[in-house]
mmCIF file of N, CA, C and O in Angstrom:
data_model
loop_
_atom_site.group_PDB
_atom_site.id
_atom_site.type_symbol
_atom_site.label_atom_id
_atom_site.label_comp_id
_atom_site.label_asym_id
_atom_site.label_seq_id
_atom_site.Cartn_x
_atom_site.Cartn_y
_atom_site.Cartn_z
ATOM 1 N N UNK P 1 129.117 86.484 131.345
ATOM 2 C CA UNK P 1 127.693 86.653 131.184
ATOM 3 C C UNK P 1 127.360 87.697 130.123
ATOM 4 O O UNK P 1 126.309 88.318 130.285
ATOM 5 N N UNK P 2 128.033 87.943 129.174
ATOM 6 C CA UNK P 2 127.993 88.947 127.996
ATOM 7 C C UNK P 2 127.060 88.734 127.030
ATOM 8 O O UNK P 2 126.451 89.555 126.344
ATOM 9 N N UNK P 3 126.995 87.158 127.054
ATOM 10 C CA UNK P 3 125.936 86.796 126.085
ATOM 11 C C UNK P 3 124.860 86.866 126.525
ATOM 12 O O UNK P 3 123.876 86.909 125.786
ATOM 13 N N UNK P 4 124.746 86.906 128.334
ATOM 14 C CA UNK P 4 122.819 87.153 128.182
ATOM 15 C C UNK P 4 122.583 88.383 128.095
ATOM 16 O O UNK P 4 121.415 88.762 128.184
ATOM 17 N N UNK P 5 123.621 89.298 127.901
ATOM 18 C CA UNK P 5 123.102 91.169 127.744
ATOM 19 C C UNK P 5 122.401 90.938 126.307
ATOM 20 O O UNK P 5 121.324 91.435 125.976
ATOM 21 N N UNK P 6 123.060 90.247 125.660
ATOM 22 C CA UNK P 6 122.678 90.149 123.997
ATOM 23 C C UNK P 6 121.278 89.771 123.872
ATOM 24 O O UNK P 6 120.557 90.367 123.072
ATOM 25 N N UNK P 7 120.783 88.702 124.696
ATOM 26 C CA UNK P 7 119.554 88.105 124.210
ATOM 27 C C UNK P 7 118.141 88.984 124.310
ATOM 28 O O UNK P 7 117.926 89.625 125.339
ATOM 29 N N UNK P 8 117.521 88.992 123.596
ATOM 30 C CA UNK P 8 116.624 89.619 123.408
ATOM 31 C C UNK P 8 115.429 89.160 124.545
ATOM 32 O O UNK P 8 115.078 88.022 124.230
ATOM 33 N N UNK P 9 114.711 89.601 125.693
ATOM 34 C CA UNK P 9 114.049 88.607 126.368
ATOM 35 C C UNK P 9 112.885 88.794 125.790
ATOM 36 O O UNK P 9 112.122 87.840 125.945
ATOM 37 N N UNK P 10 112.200 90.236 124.793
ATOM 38 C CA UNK P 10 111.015 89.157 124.561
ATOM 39 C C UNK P 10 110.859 88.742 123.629
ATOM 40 O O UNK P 10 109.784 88.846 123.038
ATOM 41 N N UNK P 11 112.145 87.965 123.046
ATOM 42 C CA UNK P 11 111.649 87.187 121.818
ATOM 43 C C UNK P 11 111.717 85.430 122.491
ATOM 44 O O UNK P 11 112.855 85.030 122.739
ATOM 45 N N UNK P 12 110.828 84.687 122.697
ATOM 46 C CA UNK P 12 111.056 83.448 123.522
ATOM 47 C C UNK P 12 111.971 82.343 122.824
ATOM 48 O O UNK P 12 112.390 81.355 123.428
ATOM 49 N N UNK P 13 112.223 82.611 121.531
ATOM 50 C CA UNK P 13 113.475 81.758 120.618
ATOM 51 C C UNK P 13 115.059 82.015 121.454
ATOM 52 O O UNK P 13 115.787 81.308 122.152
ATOM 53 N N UNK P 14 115.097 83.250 121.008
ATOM 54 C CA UNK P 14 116.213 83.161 121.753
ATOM 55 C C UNK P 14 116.560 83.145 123.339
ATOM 56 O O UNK P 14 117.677 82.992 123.835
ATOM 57 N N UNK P 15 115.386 83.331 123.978
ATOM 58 C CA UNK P 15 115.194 82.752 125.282
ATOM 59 C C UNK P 15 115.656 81.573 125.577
ATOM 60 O O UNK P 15 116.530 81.491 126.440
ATOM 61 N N UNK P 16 115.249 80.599 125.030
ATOM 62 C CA UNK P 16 115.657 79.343 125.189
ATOM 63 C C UNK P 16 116.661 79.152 124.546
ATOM 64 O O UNK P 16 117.386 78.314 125.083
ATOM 65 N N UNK P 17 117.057 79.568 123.586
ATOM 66 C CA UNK P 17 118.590 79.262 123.351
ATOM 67 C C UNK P 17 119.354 79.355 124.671
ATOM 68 O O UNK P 17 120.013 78.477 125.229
ATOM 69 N N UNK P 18 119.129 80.565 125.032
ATOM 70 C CA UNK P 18 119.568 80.906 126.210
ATOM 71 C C UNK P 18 120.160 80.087 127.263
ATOM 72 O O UNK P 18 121.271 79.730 127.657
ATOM 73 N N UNK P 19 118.480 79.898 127.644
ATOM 74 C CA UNK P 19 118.619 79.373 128.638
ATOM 75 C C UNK P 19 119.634 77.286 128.422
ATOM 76 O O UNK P 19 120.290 76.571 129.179
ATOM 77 N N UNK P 20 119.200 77.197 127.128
ATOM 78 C CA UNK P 20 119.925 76.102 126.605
ATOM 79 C C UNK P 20 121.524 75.846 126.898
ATOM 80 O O UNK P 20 122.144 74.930 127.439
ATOM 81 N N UNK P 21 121.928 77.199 126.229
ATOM 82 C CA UNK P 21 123.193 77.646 126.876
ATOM 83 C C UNK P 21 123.819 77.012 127.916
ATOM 84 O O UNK P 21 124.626 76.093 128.052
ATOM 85 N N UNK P 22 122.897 78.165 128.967
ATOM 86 C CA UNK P 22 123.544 78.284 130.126
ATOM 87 C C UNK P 22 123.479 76.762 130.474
ATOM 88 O O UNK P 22 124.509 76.175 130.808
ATOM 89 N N UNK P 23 121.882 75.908 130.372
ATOM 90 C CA UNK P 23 122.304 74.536 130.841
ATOM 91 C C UNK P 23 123.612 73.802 130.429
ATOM 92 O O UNK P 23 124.378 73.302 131.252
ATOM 93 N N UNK P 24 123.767 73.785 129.323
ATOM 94 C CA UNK P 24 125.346 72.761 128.855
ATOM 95 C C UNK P 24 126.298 73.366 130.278
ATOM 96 O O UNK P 24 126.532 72.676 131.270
ATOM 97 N N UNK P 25 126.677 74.560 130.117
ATOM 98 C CA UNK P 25 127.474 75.184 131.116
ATOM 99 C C UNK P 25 127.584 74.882 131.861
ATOM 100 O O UNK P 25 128.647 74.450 132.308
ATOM 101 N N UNK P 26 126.004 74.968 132.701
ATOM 102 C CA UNK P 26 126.488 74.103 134.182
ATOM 103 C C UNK P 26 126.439 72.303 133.931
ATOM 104 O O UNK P 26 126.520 71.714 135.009
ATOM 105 N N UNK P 27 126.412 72.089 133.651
ATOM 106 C CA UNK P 27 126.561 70.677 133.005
ATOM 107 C C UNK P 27 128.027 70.025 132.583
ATOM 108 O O UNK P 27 128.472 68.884 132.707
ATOM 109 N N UNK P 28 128.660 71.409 131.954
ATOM 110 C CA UNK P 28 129.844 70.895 132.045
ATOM 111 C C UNK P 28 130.790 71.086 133.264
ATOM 112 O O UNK P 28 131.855 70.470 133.280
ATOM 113 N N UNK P 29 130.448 71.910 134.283
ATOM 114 C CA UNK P 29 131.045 72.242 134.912
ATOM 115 C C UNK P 29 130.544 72.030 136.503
ATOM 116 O O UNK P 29 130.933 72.662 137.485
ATOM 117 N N UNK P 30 129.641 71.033 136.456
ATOM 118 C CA UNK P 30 128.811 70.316 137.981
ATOM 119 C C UNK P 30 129.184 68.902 137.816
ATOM 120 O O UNK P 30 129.031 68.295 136.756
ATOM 121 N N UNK P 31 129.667 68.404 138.868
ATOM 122 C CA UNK P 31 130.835 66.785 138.689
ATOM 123 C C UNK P 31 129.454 66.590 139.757
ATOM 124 O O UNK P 31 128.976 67.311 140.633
ATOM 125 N N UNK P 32 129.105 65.298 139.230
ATOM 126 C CA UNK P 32 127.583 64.208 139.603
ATOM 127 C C UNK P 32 128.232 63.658 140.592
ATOM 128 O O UNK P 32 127.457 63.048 141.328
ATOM 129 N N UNK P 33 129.315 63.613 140.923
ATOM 130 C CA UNK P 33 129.961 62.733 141.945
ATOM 131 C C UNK P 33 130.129 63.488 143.064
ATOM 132 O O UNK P 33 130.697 62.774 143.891
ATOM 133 N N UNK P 34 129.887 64.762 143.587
ATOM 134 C CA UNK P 34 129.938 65.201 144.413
ATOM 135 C C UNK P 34 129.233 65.870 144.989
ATOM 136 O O UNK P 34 129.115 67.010 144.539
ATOM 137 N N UNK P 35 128.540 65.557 146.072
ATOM 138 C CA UNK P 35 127.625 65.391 147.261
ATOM 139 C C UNK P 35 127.117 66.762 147.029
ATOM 140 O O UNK P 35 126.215 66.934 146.209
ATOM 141 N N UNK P 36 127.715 67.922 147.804
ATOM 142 C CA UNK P 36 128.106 69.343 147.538
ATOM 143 C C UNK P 36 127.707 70.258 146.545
ATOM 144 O O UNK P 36 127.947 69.841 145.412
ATOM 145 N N UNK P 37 127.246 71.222 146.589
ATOM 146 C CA UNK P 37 126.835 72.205 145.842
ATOM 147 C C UNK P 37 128.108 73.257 145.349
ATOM 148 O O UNK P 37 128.328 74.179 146.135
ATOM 149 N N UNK P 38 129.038 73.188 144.000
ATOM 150 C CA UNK P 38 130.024 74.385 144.229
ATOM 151 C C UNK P 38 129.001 75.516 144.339
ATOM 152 O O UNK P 38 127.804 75.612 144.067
ATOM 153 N N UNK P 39 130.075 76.467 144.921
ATOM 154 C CA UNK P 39 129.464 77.583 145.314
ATOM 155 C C UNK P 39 129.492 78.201 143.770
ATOM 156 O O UNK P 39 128.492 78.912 143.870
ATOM 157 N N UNK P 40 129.915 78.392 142.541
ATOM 158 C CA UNK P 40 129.205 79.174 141.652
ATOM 159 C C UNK P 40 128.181 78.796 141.080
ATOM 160 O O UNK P 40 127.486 79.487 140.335
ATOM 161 N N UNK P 41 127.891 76.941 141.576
ATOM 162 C CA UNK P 41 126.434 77.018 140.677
ATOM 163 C C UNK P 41 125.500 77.192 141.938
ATOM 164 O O UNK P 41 124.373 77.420 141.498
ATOM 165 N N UNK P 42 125.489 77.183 143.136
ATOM 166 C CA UNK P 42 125.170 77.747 144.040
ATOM 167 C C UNK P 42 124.615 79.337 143.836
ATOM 168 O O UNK P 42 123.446 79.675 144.025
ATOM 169 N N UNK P 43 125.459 80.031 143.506
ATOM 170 C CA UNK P 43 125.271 81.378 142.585
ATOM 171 C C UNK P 43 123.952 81.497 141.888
ATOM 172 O O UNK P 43 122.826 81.967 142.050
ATOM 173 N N UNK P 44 124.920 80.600 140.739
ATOM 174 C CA UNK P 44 123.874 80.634 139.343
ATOM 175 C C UNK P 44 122.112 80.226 139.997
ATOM 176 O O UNK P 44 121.094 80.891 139.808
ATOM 177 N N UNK P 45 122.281 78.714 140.909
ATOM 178 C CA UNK P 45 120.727 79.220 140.829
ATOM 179 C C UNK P 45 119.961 79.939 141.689
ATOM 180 O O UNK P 45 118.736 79.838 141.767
ATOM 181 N N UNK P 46 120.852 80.881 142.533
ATOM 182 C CA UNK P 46 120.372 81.976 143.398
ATOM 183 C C UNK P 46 119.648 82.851 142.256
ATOM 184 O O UNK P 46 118.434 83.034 142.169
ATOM 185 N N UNK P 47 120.576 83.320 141.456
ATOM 186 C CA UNK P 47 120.506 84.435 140.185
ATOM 187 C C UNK P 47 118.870 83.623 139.218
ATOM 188 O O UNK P 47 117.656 83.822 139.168
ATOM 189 N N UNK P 48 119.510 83.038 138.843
ATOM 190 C CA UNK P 48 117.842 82.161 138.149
ATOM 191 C C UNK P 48 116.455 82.591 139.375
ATOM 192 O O UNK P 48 115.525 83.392 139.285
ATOM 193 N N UNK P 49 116.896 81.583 140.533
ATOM 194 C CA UNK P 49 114.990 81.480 141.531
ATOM 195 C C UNK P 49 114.838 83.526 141.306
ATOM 196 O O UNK P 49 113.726 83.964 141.011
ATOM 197 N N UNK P 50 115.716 84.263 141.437
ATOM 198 C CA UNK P 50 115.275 85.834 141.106
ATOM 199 C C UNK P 50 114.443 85.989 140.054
ATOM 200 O O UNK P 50 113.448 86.679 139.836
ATOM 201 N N UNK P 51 115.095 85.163 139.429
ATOM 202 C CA UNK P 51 114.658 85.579 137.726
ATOM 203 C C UNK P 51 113.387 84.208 137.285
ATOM 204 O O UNK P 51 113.015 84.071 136.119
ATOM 205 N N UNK P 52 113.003 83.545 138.125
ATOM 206 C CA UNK P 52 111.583 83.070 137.732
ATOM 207 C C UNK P 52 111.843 81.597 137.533
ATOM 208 O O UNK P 52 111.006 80.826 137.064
ATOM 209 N N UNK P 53 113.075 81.251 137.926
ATOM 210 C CA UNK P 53 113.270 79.629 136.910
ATOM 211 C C UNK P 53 113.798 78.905 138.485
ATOM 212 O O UNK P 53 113.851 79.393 139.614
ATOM 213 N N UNK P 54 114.147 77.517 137.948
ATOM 214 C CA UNK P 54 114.449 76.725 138.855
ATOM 215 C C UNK P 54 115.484 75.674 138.443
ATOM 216 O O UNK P 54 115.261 74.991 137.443
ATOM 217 N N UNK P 55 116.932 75.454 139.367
ATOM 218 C CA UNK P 55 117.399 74.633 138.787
ATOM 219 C C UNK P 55 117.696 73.079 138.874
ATOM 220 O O UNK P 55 118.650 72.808 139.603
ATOM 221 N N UNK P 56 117.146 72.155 138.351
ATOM 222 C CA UNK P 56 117.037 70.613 139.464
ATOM 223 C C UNK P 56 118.433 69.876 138.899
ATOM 224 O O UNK P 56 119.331 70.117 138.092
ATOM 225 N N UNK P 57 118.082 68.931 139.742
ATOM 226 C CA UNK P 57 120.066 68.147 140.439
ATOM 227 C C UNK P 57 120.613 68.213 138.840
ATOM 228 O O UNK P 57 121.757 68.621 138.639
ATOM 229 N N UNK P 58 119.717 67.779 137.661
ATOM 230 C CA UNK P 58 120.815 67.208 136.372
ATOM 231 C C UNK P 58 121.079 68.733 135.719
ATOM 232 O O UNK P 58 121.600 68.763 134.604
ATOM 233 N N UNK P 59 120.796 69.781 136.263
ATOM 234 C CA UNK P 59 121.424 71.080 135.499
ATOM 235 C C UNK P 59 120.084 71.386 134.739
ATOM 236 O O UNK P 59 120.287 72.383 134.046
ATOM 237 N N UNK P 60 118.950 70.987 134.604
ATOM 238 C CA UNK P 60 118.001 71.852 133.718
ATOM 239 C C UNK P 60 117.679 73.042 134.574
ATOM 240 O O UNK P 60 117.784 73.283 135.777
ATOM 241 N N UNK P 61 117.267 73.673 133.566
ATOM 242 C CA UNK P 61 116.068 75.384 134.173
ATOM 243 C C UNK P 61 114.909 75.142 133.408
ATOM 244 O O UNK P 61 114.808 74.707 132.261
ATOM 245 N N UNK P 62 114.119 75.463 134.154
ATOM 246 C CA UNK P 62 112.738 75.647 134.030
ATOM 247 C C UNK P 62 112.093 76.502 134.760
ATOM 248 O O UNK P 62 112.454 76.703 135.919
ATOM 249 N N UNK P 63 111.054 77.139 134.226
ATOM 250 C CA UNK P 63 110.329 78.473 135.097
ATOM 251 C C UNK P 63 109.743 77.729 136.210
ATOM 252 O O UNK P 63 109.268 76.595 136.273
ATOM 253 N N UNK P 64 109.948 78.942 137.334
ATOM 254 C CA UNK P 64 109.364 78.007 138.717
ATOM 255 C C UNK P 64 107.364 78.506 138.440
ATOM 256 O O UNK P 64 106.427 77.751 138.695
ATOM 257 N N UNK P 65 107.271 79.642 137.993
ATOM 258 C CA UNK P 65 105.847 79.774 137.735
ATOM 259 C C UNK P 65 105.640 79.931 135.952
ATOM 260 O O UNK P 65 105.799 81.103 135.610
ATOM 261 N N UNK P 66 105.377 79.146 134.983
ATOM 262 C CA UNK P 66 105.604 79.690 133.937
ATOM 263 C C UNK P 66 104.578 81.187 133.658
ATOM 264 O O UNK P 66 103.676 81.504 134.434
ATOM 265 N N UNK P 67 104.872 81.833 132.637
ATOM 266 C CA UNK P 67 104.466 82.983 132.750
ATOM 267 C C UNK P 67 103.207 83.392 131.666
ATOM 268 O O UNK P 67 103.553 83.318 130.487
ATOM 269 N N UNK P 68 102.006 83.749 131.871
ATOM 270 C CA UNK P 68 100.185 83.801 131.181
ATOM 271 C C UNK P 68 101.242 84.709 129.692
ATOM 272 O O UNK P 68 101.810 85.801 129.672
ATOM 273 N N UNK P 69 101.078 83.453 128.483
ATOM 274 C CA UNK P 69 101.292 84.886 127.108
ATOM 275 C C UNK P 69 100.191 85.683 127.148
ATOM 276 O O UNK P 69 99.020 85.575 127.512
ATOM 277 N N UNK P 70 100.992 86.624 126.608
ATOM 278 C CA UNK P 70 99.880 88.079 126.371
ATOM 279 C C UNK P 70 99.037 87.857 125.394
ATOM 280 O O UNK P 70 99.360 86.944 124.633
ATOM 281 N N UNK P 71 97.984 88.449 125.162
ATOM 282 C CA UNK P 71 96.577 88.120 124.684
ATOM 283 C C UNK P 71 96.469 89.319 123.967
ATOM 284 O O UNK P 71 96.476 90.322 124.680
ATOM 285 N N UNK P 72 96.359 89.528 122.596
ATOM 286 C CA UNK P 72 95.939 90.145 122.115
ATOM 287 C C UNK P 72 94.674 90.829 122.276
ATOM 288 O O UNK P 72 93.690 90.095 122.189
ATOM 289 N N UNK P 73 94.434 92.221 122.518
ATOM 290 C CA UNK P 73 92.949 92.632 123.158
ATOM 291 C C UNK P 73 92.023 92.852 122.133
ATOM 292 O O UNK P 73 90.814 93.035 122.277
ATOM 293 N N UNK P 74 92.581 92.828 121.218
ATOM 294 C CA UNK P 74 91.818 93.564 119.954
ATOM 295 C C UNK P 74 90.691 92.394 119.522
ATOM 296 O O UNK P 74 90.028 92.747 118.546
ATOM 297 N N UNK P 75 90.377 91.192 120.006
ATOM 298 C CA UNK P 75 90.029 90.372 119.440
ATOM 299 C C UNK P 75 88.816 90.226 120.985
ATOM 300 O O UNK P 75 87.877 89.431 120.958
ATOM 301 N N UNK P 76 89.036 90.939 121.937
ATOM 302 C CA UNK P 76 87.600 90.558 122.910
ATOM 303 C C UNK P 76 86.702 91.238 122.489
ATOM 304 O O UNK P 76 87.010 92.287 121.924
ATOM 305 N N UNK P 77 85.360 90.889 122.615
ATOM 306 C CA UNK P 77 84.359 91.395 122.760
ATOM 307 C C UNK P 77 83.591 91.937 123.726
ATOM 308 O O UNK P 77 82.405 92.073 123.423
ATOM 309 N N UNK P 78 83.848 92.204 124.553
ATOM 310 C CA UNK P 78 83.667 93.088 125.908
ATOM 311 C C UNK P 78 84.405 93.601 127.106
ATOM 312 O O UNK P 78 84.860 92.792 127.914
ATOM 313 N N UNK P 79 84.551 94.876 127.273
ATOM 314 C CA UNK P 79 85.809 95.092 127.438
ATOM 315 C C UNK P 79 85.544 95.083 129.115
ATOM 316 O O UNK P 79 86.484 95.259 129.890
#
Protein backbone atom coordinates (compact mmCIF):
# COMPACT_ATOMS: atom_id res chain seq x y z
CA UNK A 1 0.00 0.00 0.00
CA UNK A 2 3.03 2.44 -0.59
CA UNK A 3 1.53 3.83 -3.48
CA UNK A 4 -1.52 5.25 -1.77
CA UNK A 5 0.93 7.20 0.79
CA UNK A 6 2.08 8.84 -2.57
CA UNK A 7 -1.21 10.02 -3.89
CA UNK A 8 -2.03 13.27 -3.39
CA UNK A 9 -5.86 13.22 -2.06
CA UNK A 10 -6.72 16.57 -2.95
CA UNK A 11 -5.85 16.49 -6.27
CA UNK A 12 -9.04 14.28 -7.75
CA UNK A 13 -6.72 13.12 -10.97
CA UNK A 14 -4.73 11.25 -9.16
CA UNK A 15 -7.47 10.08 -6.99
CA UNK A 16 -8.84 8.14 -9.48
CA UNK A 17 -5.91 6.86 -10.81
CA UNK A 18 -5.89 5.55 -7.63
CA UNK A 19 -8.59 4.32 -7.03
CA UNK A 20 -8.29 2.78 -10.78
CA UNK A 21 -5.41 1.02 -9.47
CA UNK A 22 -6.54 -0.51 -6.74
CA UNK A 23 -9.66 -1.77 -8.92
CA UNK A 24 -7.44 -3.88 -11.56
CA UNK A 25 -5.93 -5.35 -8.23
CA UNK A 26 -8.75 -6.65 -6.86
CA UNK A 27 -9.83 -7.79 -10.13
CA UNK A 28 -6.96 -9.60 -10.63
CA UNK A 29 -6.95 -11.22 -7.65
CA UNK A 30 -11.06 -12.02 -6.89
CA UNK A 31 -11.83 -15.55 -8.90
CA UNK A 32 -15.85 -14.87 -10.12
CA UNK A 33 -16.19 -18.45 -9.52
CA UNK A 34 -16.24 -18.45 -6.03
CA UNK A 35 -19.21 -18.06 -3.91
CA UNK A 36 -17.03 -16.63 -0.89
CA UNK A 37 -15.56 -13.50 -0.04
CA UNK A 38 -11.43 -13.98 0.40
CA UNK A 39 -10.76 -12.55 3.44
CA UNK A 40 -8.22 -9.81 2.01
CA UNK A 41 -10.70 -8.36 -0.23
CA UNK A 42 -12.95 -8.73 2.64
CA UNK A 43 -10.28 -6.34 4.21
CA UNK A 44 -9.93 -4.10 1.40
CA UNK A 45 -13.58 -3.22 1.42
CA UNK A 46 -13.77 -2.88 5.18
CA UNK A 47 -10.75 -0.22 4.68
CA UNK A 48 -12.67 1.60 1.62
CA UNK A 49 -16.74 1.70 3.49
CA UNK A 50 -14.11 3.81 6.30
CA UNK A 51 -12.90 5.78 3.75
CA UNK A 52 -16.29 6.80 1.94
CA UNK A 53 -16.44 4.31 -1.08
CA UNK A 54 -18.12 1.10 -1.78
CA UNK A 55 -17.12 -2.02 -3.31
CA UNK A 56 -19.76 -4.03 -5.70
CA UNK A 57 -19.44 -7.90 -6.76
CA UNK A 58 -17.28 -6.92 -10.28
CA UNK A 59 -14.45 -5.07 -8.12
CA UNK A 60 -15.48 -1.34 -8.84
CA UNK A 61 -15.25 1.55 -6.01
CA UNK A 62 -17.33 4.17 -5.94
CA UNK A 63 -18.10 6.77 -3.19
CA UNK A 64 -20.89 5.49 -0.99
CA UNK A 65 -21.89 9.38 -0.44
CA UNK A 66 -20.12 11.36 -3.16
CA UNK A 67 -18.61 14.36 -1.65
CA UNK A 68 -20.32 18.63 -2.19
CA UNK A 69 -16.88 20.34 -4.26
CA UNK A 70 -15.85 23.27 -2.51
CA UNK A 71 -17.21 26.51 -3.68
CA UNK A 72 -15.28 29.20 -4.04
CA UNK A 73 -16.62 32.07 -1.55
CA UNK A 74 -15.25 34.91 -3.13
CA UNK A 75 -17.83 34.92 -5.78
CA UNK A 76 -21.21 35.08 -3.23
CA UNK A 77 -22.93 37.92 -2.76
CA UNK A 78 -24.19 37.71 0.65
CA UNK A 79 -22.50 36.37 3.17
Amino acid sequence: MFYAEGVDRADPNQVRRALRMFEEFIRAYRDPGDLGTPKQLDDIRVVLERDGFALDQEGRIAWSNPPVPARDPSDLSDA
